[in-house]
mmCIF file of C-alpha atoms in Angstrom:
data_model
loop_
_atom_site.group_PDB
_atom_site.id
_atom_site.type_symbol
_atom_site.label_atom_id
_atom_site.label_comp_id
_atom_site.label_asym_id
_atom_site.label_seq_id
_atom_site.Cartn_x
_atom_site.Cartn_y
_atom_site.Cartn_z
ATOM 1 C CA MET A 1 6.535 17.696 45.080
ATOM 2 C CA SER A 2 6.349 15.788 48.365
ATOM 3 C CA ALA A 3 5.208 13.568 49.613
ATOM 4 C CA LEU A 4 2.089 11.326 49.242
ATOM 5 C CA GLY A 5 0.114 11.556 53.210
ATOM 6 C CA HIS A 6 0.523 15.474 52.929
ATOM 7 C CA THR A 7 -2.022 17.288 54.696
ATOM 8 C CA ARG A 8 -1.601 20.499 52.182
ATOM 9 C CA ALA A 9 -4.103 20.425 48.982
ATOM 10 C CA HIS A 10 -2.134 21.727 45.864
ATOM 11 C CA TRP A 11 -5.949 22.537 43.796
ATOM 12 C CA SER A 12 -4.898 25.113 41.865
ATOM 13 C CA GLY A 13 -1.321 22.880 40.584
ATOM 14 C CA VAL A 14 -3.981 20.367 39.759
ATOM 15 C CA LEU A 15 -6.368 22.988 37.807
ATOM 16 C CA ALA A 16 -3.686 23.696 36.478
ATOM 17 C CA MET A 17 -2.311 20.293 35.236
ATOM 18 C CA THR A 18 -6.635 20.130 34.216
ATOM 19 C CA LEU A 19 -5.724 22.911 31.903
ATOM 20 C CA CYS A 20 -2.299 21.401 30.241
ATOM 21 C CA VAL A 21 -4.044 18.705 29.556
ATOM 22 C CA PHE A 22 -7.094 19.798 27.813
ATOM 23 C CA VAL A 23 -4.054 21.885 25.760
ATOM 24 C CA LEU A 24 -2.555 18.969 24.810
ATOM 25 C CA ILE A 25 -4.793 17.134 23.858
ATOM 26 C CA ALA A 26 -6.582 19.604 22.030
ATOM 27 C CA SER A 27 -3.198 20.169 19.639
ATOM 28 C CA GLU A 28 -3.665 16.109 19.501
ATOM 29 C CA PHE A 29 -6.647 16.024 17.957
ATOM 30 C CA MET A 30 -7.467 18.951 16.490
ATOM 31 C CA PRO A 31 -5.448 17.809 12.598
ATOM 32 C CA VAL A 32 -8.192 15.615 12.423
ATOM 33 C CA SER A 33 -10.722 17.752 11.585
ATOM 34 C CA LEU A 34 -7.732 20.330 9.622
ATOM 35 C CA LEU A 35 -6.317 18.074 7.424
ATOM 36 C CA THR A 36 -8.173 19.143 3.919
ATOM 37 C CA PRO A 37 -7.071 22.991 4.469
ATOM 38 C CA ILE A 38 -3.994 21.960 6.108
ATOM 39 C CA ALA A 39 -3.106 20.032 2.655
ATOM 40 C CA GLY A 40 -3.864 22.501 0.291
ATOM 41 C CA ASP A 41 -1.431 25.208 2.540
ATOM 42 C CA LEU A 42 1.148 23.358 2.412
ATOM 43 C CA HIS A 43 0.582 21.545 -0.831
ATOM 44 C CA ILE A 44 0.723 17.708 -0.746
ATOM 45 C CA THR A 45 -2.971 15.479 0.588
ATOM 46 C CA GLU A 46 -4.995 14.600 3.406
ATOM 47 C CA GLY A 47 -2.510 11.356 3.464
ATOM 48 C CA LEU A 48 0.022 12.723 4.543
ATOM 49 C CA ALA A 49 -0.887 15.904 6.090
ATOM 50 C CA GLY A 50 -2.446 12.721 8.758
ATOM 51 C CA GLN A 51 0.885 11.457 8.405
ATOM 52 C CA GLY A 52 1.301 14.036 11.790
ATOM 53 C CA ILE A 53 -0.874 12.570 13.906
ATOM 54 C CA ALA A 54 0.795 8.948 13.682
ATOM 55 C CA LEU A 55 4.054 11.135 13.738
ATOM 56 C CA SER A 56 2.680 12.777 17.030
ATOM 57 C CA GLY A 57 1.228 8.676 17.995
ATOM 58 C CA ALA A 58 4.614 6.906 17.645
ATOM 59 C CA LEU A 59 6.462 9.687 18.923
ATOM 60 C CA ALA A 60 4.181 10.023 22.369
ATOM 61 C CA VAL A 61 4.902 6.124 22.953
ATOM 62 C CA LEU A 62 8.377 6.600 22.335
ATOM 63 C CA THR A 63 8.703 9.472 25.044
ATOM 64 C CA SER A 64 7.015 7.526 28.052
ATOM 65 C CA LEU A 65 8.735 4.720 27.087
ATOM 66 C CA THR A 66 12.749 6.231 27.445
ATOM 67 C CA ILE A 67 11.862 9.433 29.189
ATOM 68 C CA SER A 68 11.806 8.849 32.725
ATOM 69 C CA ARG A 69 15.704 6.775 32.164
ATOM 70 C CA LEU A 70 16.220 9.863 29.662
ATOM 71 C CA THR A 71 15.802 12.324 32.718
ATOM 72 C CA GLY A 72 16.592 10.911 36.110
ATOM 73 C CA SER A 73 16.273 12.124 38.440
ATOM 74 C CA LEU A 74 15.250 16.116 37.170
ATOM 75 C CA ASP A 75 12.531 17.584 38.892
ATOM 76 C CA ARG A 76 8.917 17.355 37.437
ATOM 77 C CA LYS A 77 8.077 20.755 38.260
ATOM 78 C CA TRP A 78 10.539 21.987 36.088
ATOM 79 C CA LEU A 79 10.833 19.257 33.503
ATOM 80 C CA LEU A 80 6.445 19.613 33.117
ATOM 81 C CA LEU A 81 7.092 23.076 32.923
ATOM 82 C CA GLY A 82 9.254 22.495 30.386
ATOM 83 C CA LEU A 83 7.079 19.928 27.438
ATOM 84 C CA THR A 84 4.387 23.459 28.560
ATOM 85 C CA ALA A 85 6.837 25.630 26.020
ATOM 86 C CA LEU A 86 6.981 22.975 24.068
ATOM 87 C CA MET A 87 4.082 22.000 23.738
ATOM 88 C CA ALA A 88 3.251 26.145 23.299
ATOM 89 C CA ALA A 89 6.581 26.082 20.898
ATOM 90 C CA SER A 90 5.189 22.959 18.530
ATOM 91 C CA GLY A 91 1.952 25.280 17.779
ATOM 92 C CA VAL A 92 3.461 28.122 16.962
ATOM 93 C CA ILE A 93 6.203 25.677 14.627
ATOM 94 C CA ILE A 94 2.774 24.449 13.061
ATOM 95 C CA ALA A 95 1.068 27.547 13.137
ATOM 96 C CA LEU A 96 3.802 28.751 10.675
ATOM 97 C CA ALA A 97 4.353 25.652 9.015
ATOM 98 C CA SER A 98 5.959 27.000 5.341
ATOM 99 C CA SER A 99 6.465 23.417 4.581
ATOM 100 C CA PHE A 100 5.289 19.135 5.301
ATOM 101 C CA PRO A 101 9.017 18.917 6.550
ATOM 102 C CA VAL A 102 8.414 22.113 9.463
ATOM 103 C CA TYR A 103 5.111 20.353 9.633
ATOM 104 C CA MET A 104 6.067 17.169 10.203
ATOM 105 C CA LEU A 105 8.892 19.508 13.465
ATOM 106 C CA GLY A 106 5.777 20.852 14.731
ATOM 107 C CA ARG A 107 3.717 17.597 15.457
ATOM 108 C CA ALA A 108 7.022 15.352 16.460
ATOM 109 C CA LEU A 109 6.828 18.074 19.166
ATOM 110 C CA ILE A 110 3.460 17.704 19.922
ATOM 111 C CA GLY A 111 4.284 13.782 20.413
ATOM 112 C CA ILE A 112 7.337 13.980 22.487
ATOM 113 C CA VAL A 113 4.793 15.916 24.875
ATOM 114 C CA ILE A 114 2.425 14.289 24.828
ATOM 115 C CA GLY A 115 4.525 10.904 25.664
ATOM 116 C CA GLY A 116 7.064 13.025 28.501
ATOM 117 C CA PHE A 117 3.795 14.408 30.049
ATOM 118 C CA TRP A 118 1.321 11.320 30.534
ATOM 119 C CA SER A 119 4.267 9.595 31.881
ATOM 120 C CA MET A 120 4.288 11.307 35.305
ATOM 121 C CA SER A 121 1.301 13.764 35.145
ATOM 122 C CA ALA A 122 -0.679 11.702 36.699
ATOM 123 C CA ALA A 123 2.332 10.916 39.236
ATOM 124 C CA THR A 124 2.239 14.093 40.092
ATOM 125 C CA ALA A 125 -1.392 14.941 40.116
ATOM 126 C CA ILE A 126 -1.855 12.209 43.200
ATOM 127 C CA ARG A 127 1.328 13.970 44.779
ATOM 128 C CA LEU A 128 -0.749 17.415 45.110
ATOM 129 C CA VAL A 129 -3.498 16.001 47.280
ATOM 130 C CA PRO A 130 -3.618 14.747 50.179
ATOM 131 C CA GLN A 131 -4.861 9.978 49.695
ATOM 132 C CA ARG A 132 -7.981 10.180 50.859
ATOM 133 C CA GLN A 133 -8.203 13.879 48.137
ATOM 134 C CA VAL A 134 -6.100 11.604 44.743
ATOM 135 C CA PRO A 135 -9.597 10.395 43.442
ATOM 136 C CA ARG A 136 -11.081 14.014 43.297
ATOM 137 C CA ALA A 137 -7.763 15.242 42.160
ATOM 138 C CA LEU A 138 -7.590 12.577 39.223
ATOM 139 C CA ALA A 139 -11.526 12.634 38.401
ATOM 140 C CA ILE A 140 -10.258 16.405 37.762
ATOM 141 C CA PHE A 141 -7.279 15.377 35.892
ATOM 142 C CA ASN A 142 -9.360 13.310 33.975
ATOM 143 C CA GLY A 143 -11.078 15.886 32.714
ATOM 144 C CA GLY A 144 -9.338 17.725 30.613
ATOM 145 C CA ASN A 145 -8.516 14.877 28.637
ATOM 146 C CA ALA A 146 -12.607 13.983 28.371
ATOM 147 C CA LEU A 147 -13.462 17.369 27.371
ATOM 148 C CA ALA A 148 -10.301 18.140 24.932
ATOM 149 C CA THR A 149 -11.530 14.365 22.875
ATOM 150 C CA VAL A 150 -15.251 15.495 22.545
ATOM 151 C CA VAL A 151 -14.203 19.067 21.706
ATOM 152 C CA ALA A 152 -10.685 19.404 19.611
ATOM 153 C CA ALA A 153 -12.262 18.075 16.168
ATOM 154 C CA PRO A 154 -15.556 20.396 16.008
ATOM 155 C CA LEU A 155 -13.728 23.263 17.983
ATOM 156 C CA GLY A 156 -10.694 22.880 15.426
ATOM 157 C CA SER A 157 -13.815 22.777 12.201
ATOM 158 C CA TYR A 158 -15.215 26.162 13.149
ATOM 159 C CA LEU A 159 -12.060 28.001 14.234
ATOM 160 C CA GLY A 160 -10.781 26.348 10.394
ATOM 161 C CA ALA A 161 -13.696 27.669 9.226
ATOM 162 C CA THR A 162 -13.425 31.389 10.672
ATOM 163 C CA VAL A 163 -10.103 32.150 11.172
ATOM 164 C CA GLY A 164 -7.963 29.243 9.004
ATOM 165 C CA TRP A 165 -6.200 26.471 10.212
ATOM 166 C CA ARG A 166 -2.818 28.498 11.587
ATOM 167 C CA GLY A 167 -4.798 30.086 13.263
ATOM 168 C CA ALA A 168 -6.652 27.467 14.661
ATOM 169 C CA PHE A 169 -3.281 26.530 16.444
ATOM 170 C CA LEU A 170 -2.205 29.959 17.060
ATOM 171 C CA CYS A 171 -5.447 29.609 19.732
ATOM 172 C CA LEU A 172 -4.446 27.427 21.394
ATOM 173 C CA VAL A 173 -0.969 29.411 22.183
ATOM 174 C CA PRO A 174 -2.125 31.321 24.495
ATOM 175 C CA LEU A 175 -4.100 28.961 26.285
ATOM 176 C CA ALA A 176 -0.172 26.451 26.465
ATOM 177 C CA VAL A 177 0.995 29.319 27.938
ATOM 178 C CA LEU A 178 -1.883 30.281 30.988
ATOM 179 C CA ALA A 179 -1.123 27.204 31.385
ATOM 180 C CA PHE A 180 2.918 27.357 31.553
ATOM 181 C CA VAL A 181 1.901 30.715 33.911
ATOM 182 C CA TRP A 182 -0.141 28.549 35.953
ATOM 183 C CA GLN A 183 1.878 25.658 36.975
ATOM 184 C CA CYS A 184 4.954 27.762 37.301
ATOM 185 C CA ILE A 185 2.698 29.740 40.245
ATOM 186 C CA SER A 186 1.135 26.437 41.517
ATOM 187 C CA LEU A 187 2.900 23.879 41.704
ATOM 188 C CA PRO A 188 5.039 23.253 44.235
#
């Protein structure tokens, strides 16, 4: 990544990260509207299914506090790409979960991705554009967050009713793969 003050803007990188943020937040909040079908399918209570949301939140906090120490001087681009791939894997694991522990594994992975991505994504977005364009880049970047926060639960409910809760999570996987490829191409 280039330093602040560079003259070339990497708007495609900002947009790729915005898509990634959208998918990440949708993955985080989608279970809110799917607890009943998840619980029924996995033969657990809705409260226990809801623990997946708590687990992802707890691991997000722990990861955000430790990832910089654990990854050291690893190139941010490769770390963001690894986290994006882990997000896609999490969606597949959740969608194919045959038991509560497997479901929780998928939720744990998304928590790690949330903490890792949020601890470095804004700083990365800031480095993608010249300093005078940083407010615009952050507004676009955070737009993905805001949009996902608004649409994730209703979208999850709709998809859960039409393609099932597993299908709802599988619908996020191609978007995560698209975000991965787009970031590969667009991040310097």
